[in-house]
Coordinates of C-alpha atoms and ligand atoms in Angstrom, one line a residue:
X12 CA 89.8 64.0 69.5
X13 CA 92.2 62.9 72.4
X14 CA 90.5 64.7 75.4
X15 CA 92.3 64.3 79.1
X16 CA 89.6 65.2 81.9
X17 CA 91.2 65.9 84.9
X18 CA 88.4 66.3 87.4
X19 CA 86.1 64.6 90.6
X20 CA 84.2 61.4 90.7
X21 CA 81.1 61.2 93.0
X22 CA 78.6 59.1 94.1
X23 CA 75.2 60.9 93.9
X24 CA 72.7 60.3 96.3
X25 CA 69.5 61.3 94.7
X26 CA 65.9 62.5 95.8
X27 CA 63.5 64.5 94.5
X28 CA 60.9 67.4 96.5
X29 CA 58.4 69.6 96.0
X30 CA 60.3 72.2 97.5
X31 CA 63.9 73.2 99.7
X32 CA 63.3 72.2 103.3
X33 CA 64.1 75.1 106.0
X34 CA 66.8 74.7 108.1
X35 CA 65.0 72.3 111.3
X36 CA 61.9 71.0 109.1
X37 CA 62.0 67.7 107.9
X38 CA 59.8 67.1 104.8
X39 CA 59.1 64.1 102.4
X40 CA 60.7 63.2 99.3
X41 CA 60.4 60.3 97.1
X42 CA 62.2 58.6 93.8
X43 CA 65.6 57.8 96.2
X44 CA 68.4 56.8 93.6
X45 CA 72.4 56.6 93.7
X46 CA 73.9 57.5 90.8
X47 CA 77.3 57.5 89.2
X48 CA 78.0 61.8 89.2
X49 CA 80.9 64.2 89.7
X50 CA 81.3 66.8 87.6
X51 CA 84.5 65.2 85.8
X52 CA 83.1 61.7 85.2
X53 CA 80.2 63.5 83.5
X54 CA 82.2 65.7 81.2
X55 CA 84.6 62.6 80.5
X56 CA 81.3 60.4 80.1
X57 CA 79.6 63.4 77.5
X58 CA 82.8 63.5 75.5
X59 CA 82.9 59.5 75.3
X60 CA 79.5 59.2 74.5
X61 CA 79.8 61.8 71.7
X62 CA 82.8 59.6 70.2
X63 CA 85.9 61.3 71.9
X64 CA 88.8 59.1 73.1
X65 CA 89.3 60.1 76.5
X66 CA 91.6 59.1 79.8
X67 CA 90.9 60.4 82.6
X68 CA 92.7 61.4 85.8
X69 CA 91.3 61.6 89.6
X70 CA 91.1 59.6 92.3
X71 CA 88.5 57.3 94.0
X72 CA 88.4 55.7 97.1
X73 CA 88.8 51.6 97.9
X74 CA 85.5 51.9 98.4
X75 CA 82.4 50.1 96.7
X76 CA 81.5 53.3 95.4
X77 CA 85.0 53.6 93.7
X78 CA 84.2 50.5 92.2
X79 CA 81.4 51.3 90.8
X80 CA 82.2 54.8 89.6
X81 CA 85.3 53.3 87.8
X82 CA 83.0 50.4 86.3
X83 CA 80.8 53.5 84.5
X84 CA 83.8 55.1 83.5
X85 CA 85.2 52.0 81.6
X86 CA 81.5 51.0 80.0
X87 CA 81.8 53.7 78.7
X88 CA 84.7 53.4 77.0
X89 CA 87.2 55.7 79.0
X90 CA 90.9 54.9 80.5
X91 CA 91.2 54.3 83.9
X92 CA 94.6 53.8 84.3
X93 CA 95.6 57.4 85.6
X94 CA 92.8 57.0 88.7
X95 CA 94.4 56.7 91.5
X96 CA 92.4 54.7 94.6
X97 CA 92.7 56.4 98.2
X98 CA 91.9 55.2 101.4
X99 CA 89.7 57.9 101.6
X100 CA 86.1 57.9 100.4
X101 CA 84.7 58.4 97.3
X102 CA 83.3 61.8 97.0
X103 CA 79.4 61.7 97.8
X104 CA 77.7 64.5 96.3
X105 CA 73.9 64.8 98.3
X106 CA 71.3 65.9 95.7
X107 CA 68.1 67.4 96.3
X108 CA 65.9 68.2 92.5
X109 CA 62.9 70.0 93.2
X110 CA 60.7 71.1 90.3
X111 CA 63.6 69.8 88.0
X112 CA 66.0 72.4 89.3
X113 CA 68.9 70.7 92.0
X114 CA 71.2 71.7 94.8
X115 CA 74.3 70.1 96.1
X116 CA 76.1 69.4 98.9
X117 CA 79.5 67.8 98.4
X118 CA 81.6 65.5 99.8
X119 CA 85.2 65.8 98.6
X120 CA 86.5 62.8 99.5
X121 CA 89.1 60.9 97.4
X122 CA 88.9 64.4 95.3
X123 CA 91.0 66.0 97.4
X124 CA 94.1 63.6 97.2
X125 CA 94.5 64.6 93.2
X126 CA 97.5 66.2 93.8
X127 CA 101.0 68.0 91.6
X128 CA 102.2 64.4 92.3
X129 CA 99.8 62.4 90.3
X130 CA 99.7 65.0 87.4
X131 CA 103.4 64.4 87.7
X132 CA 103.1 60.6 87.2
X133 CA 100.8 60.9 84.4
X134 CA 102.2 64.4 82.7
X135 CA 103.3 62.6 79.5
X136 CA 98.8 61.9 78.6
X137 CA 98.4 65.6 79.5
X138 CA 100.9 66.3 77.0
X139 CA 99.6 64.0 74.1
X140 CA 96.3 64.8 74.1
X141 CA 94.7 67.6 71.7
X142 CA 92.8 69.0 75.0
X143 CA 92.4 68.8 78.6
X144 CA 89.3 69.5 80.4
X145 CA 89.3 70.5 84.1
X146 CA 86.6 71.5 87.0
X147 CA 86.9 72.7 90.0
X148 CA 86.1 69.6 92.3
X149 CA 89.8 69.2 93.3
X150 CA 92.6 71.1 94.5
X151 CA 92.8 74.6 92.4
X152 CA 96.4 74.3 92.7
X153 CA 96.0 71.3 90.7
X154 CA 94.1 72.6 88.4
X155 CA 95.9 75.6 88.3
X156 CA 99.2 73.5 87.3
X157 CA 97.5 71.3 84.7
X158 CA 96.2 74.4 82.9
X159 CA 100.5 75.9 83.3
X160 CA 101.5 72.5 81.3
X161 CA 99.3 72.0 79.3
X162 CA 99.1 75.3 77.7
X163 CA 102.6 76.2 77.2
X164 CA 102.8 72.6 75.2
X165 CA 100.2 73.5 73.1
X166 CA 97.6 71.8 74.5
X167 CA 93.9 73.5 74.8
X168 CA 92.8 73.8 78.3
X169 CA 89.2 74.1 78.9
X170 CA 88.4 75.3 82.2
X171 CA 84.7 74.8 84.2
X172 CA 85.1 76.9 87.3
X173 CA 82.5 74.9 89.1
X174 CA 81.6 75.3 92.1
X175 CA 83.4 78.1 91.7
X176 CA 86.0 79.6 94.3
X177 CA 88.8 82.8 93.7
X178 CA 90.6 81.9 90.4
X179 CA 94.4 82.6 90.3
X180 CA 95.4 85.0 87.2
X181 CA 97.7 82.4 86.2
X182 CA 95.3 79.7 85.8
X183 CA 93.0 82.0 83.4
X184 CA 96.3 83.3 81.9
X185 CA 96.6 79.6 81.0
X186 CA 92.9 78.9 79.9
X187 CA 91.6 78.9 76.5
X188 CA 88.0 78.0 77.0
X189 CA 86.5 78.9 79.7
X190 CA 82.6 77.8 80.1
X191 CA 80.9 78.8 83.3
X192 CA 76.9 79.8 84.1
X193 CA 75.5 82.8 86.0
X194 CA 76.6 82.0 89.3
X195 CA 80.1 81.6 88.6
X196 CA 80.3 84.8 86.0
X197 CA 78.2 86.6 88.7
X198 CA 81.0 85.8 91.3
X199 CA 83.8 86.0 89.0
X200 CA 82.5 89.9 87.1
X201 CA 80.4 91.0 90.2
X202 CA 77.6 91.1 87.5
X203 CA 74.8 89.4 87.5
X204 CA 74.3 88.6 84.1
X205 CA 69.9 88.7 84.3
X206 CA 69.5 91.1 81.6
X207 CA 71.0 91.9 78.0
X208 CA 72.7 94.8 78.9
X209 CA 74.4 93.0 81.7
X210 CA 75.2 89.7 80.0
X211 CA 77.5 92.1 77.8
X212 CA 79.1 93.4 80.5
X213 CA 79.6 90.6 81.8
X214 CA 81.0 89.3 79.1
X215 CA 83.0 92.1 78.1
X216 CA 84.5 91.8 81.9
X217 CA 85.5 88.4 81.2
X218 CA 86.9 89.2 77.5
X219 CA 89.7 91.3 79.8
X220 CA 91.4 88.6 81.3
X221 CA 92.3 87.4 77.4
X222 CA 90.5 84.1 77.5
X223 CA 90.3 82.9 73.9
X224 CA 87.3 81.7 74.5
X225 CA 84.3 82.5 76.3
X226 CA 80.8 80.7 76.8
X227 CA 78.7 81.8 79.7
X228 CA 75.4 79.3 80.0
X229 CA 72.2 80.7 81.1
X230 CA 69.8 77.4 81.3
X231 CA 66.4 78.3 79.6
X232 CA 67.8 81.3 77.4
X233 CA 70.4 79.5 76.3
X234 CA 74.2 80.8 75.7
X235 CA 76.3 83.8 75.1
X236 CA 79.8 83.4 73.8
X237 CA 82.7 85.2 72.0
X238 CA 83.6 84.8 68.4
X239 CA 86.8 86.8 68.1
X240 CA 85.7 89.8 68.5
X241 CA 81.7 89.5 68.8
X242 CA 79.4 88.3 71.3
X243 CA 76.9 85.8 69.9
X244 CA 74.0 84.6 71.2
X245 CA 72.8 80.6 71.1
X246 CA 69.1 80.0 71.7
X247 CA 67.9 77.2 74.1
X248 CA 66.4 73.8 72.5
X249 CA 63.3 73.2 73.7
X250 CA 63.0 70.8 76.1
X251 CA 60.8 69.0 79.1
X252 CA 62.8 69.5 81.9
X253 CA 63.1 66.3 84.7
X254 CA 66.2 66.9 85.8
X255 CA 69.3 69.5 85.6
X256 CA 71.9 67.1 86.8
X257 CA 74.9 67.1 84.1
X258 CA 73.3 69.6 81.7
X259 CA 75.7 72.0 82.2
X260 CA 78.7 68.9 82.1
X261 CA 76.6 67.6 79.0
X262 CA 77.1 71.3 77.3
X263 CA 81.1 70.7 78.2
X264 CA 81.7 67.3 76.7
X265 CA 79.9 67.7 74.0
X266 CA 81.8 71.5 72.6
X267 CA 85.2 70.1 73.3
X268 CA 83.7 67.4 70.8
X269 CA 83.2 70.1 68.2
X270 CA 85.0 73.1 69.0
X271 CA 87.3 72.3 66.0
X272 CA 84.5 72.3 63.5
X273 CA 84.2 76.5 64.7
X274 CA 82.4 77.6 67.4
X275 CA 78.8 78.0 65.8
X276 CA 78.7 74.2 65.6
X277 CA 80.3 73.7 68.8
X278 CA 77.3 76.2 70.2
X279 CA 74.6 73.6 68.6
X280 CA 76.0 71.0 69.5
X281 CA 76.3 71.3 72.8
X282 CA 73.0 72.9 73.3
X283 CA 71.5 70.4 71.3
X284 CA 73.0 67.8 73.5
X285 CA 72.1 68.9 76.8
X286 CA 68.6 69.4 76.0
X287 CA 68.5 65.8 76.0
X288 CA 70.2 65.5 79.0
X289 CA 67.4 67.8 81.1
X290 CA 64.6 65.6 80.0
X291 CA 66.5 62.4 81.9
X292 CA 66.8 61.5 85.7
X293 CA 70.4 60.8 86.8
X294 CA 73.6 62.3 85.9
X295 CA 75.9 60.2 84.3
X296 CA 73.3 57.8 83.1
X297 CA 71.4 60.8 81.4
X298 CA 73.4 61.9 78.5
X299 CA 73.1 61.2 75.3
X300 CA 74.9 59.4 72.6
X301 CA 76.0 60.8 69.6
X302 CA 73.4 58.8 67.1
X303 CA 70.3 60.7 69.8
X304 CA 72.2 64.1 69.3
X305 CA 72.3 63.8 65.7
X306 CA 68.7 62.6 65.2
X307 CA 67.3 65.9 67.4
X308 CA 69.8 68.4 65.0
X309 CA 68.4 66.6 61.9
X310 CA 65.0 67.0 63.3
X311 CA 65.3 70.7 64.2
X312 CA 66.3 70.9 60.9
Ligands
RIB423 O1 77.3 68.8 87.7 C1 76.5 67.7 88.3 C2 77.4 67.0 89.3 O2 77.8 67.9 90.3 C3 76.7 65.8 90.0 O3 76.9 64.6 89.3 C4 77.4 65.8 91.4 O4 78.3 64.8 91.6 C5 78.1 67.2 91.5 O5 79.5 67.0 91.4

């Protein structure tokens, strides 16, 4: 599978609490650790990792940070050469996991600068590549031009609209996959999808906009998602929970990997997948690799 991720690359700064400080306290944390993160360089990282040949395009800073968020791109088996280097700063993402659950703070940075220009330069990978995966850690107007290309040349376009913002009809008019978790449908249906009766109305709100796809995440209970004309249910893998960070770009990676083989394996899959992923510290660092993925499936049976 040729998968393009257009998308951010962060530095995360990591520590972990007992709980969310008010606003004026200072409290103590401990387990300080920087990490390679952004929600593209996970996603890209996933698919590797799960045997996808993927490039990827973004930009970093000329910054030791860039360096070494480039460096974990290429160990792990992904093309650089569409990343362009800014003299602005990597993007920092400042991560607080308490009780295994995290919040963010972002720093754009260098995320910013990936403009129509560089898609431009690098428009010929978009259009060989089965699929392009895209977030919403750049410009939407980016994003929102990468999904018009790529679709009307054939190519899928799977869209994560996290952290999520006010979509443009024409980018979902040009998505085909469209993965997002309860805050983002909440925002996007004005549902909040906590119960069974509103996860279908959420997802029949988002069934209107003619996505082919649809696969809202809801962390412990697992996933709802469209298959043609049903809405299926895919349970949660048991898991010990450390740390969130990347699960849900874990989930990503991991059904553009499979979507191919149908969307009940794709479902598995990924679930199976990010399971692994919440019992690890780090982002990046904290997925799994095919040969782990496999061994849990076979072991679930
Ligand atoms: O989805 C997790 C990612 O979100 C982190 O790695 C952090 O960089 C933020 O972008």
């Amino acid at each position: 599978m040729n998968i393009v991720v257009v998308g951010s690359i962060n530095t995360d700064l990591v520590i972990n609490t007992n709980r969310v400080p008010k606003i004026g306290e200072t409290i103590s944390g401990n387990g300080f650790a920087v990490n390679c993160g952004g929600k593209g360089v996970n996603q890209a990282v996933a698919a590797a990792k799960l045997g996808g040949n993927i490039t990827f395009i973004g930009a970093a800073g000329n910054d030791e940070n860039g360096n070494i968020s480039i460096k974990n791109l290429e160990n792990n088996g992904i093309d650089t050469k569409c990343i362009a280097r800014t003299n602005t700063n990597t993007g920092v993402a400042v991560i607080t996991v308490c009780n295994g659950d995290n919040c963010i703070i972002l720093d754009s940075g260098a995320n910013n600068l990936v403009s129509k220009e560089l898609i431009d330069r690098n428009k010929d990978v978009i259009l060989s590549a089965d699929a392009v995966v895209m977030q919403l850690e750049i410009p939407i107007e980016t994003v929102t031009y990468v999904a018009k290309i790529a679709h009307s040349a054939g190519v899928k376009v799977i869209l994560n609209p996290a952290p999520i913002v006010e979509l443009p009809s024409e980018l979902l008019q040009n998505t085909d996959v469209f993965i997002l978790n309860e805050t983002e449908a909440e925002f996007v249906t004005k549902v909040s999808p906590d119960t069974y009766e509103n996860r279908q109305k959420c997802m029949n709100i988002l069934k209107e906009y003619g996505i082919g796809t649809i696969v809202l995440t809801l962390g412990a209970d697992g996933a709802v998602y469209t298959d043609e004309n049903d809405i299926k249910h895919q349970k949660a893998f048991k898991a010990e929970v450390v740390d969130t960070t990347a699960a849900g770009d874990t989930f990503i990676g991991a059904f553009c990997m499979k979507m191919n083989e149908g969307i009940e394996t794709a479902m598995k899959y990924a679930t199976a997948a990010s399971s692994i992923t919440v019992s690890r510290k780090g982002a990046s660092k904290s997925i799994p690799s095919g040969a782990e993925v496999d061994e849990l499936l076979k072991s679930i049976g």
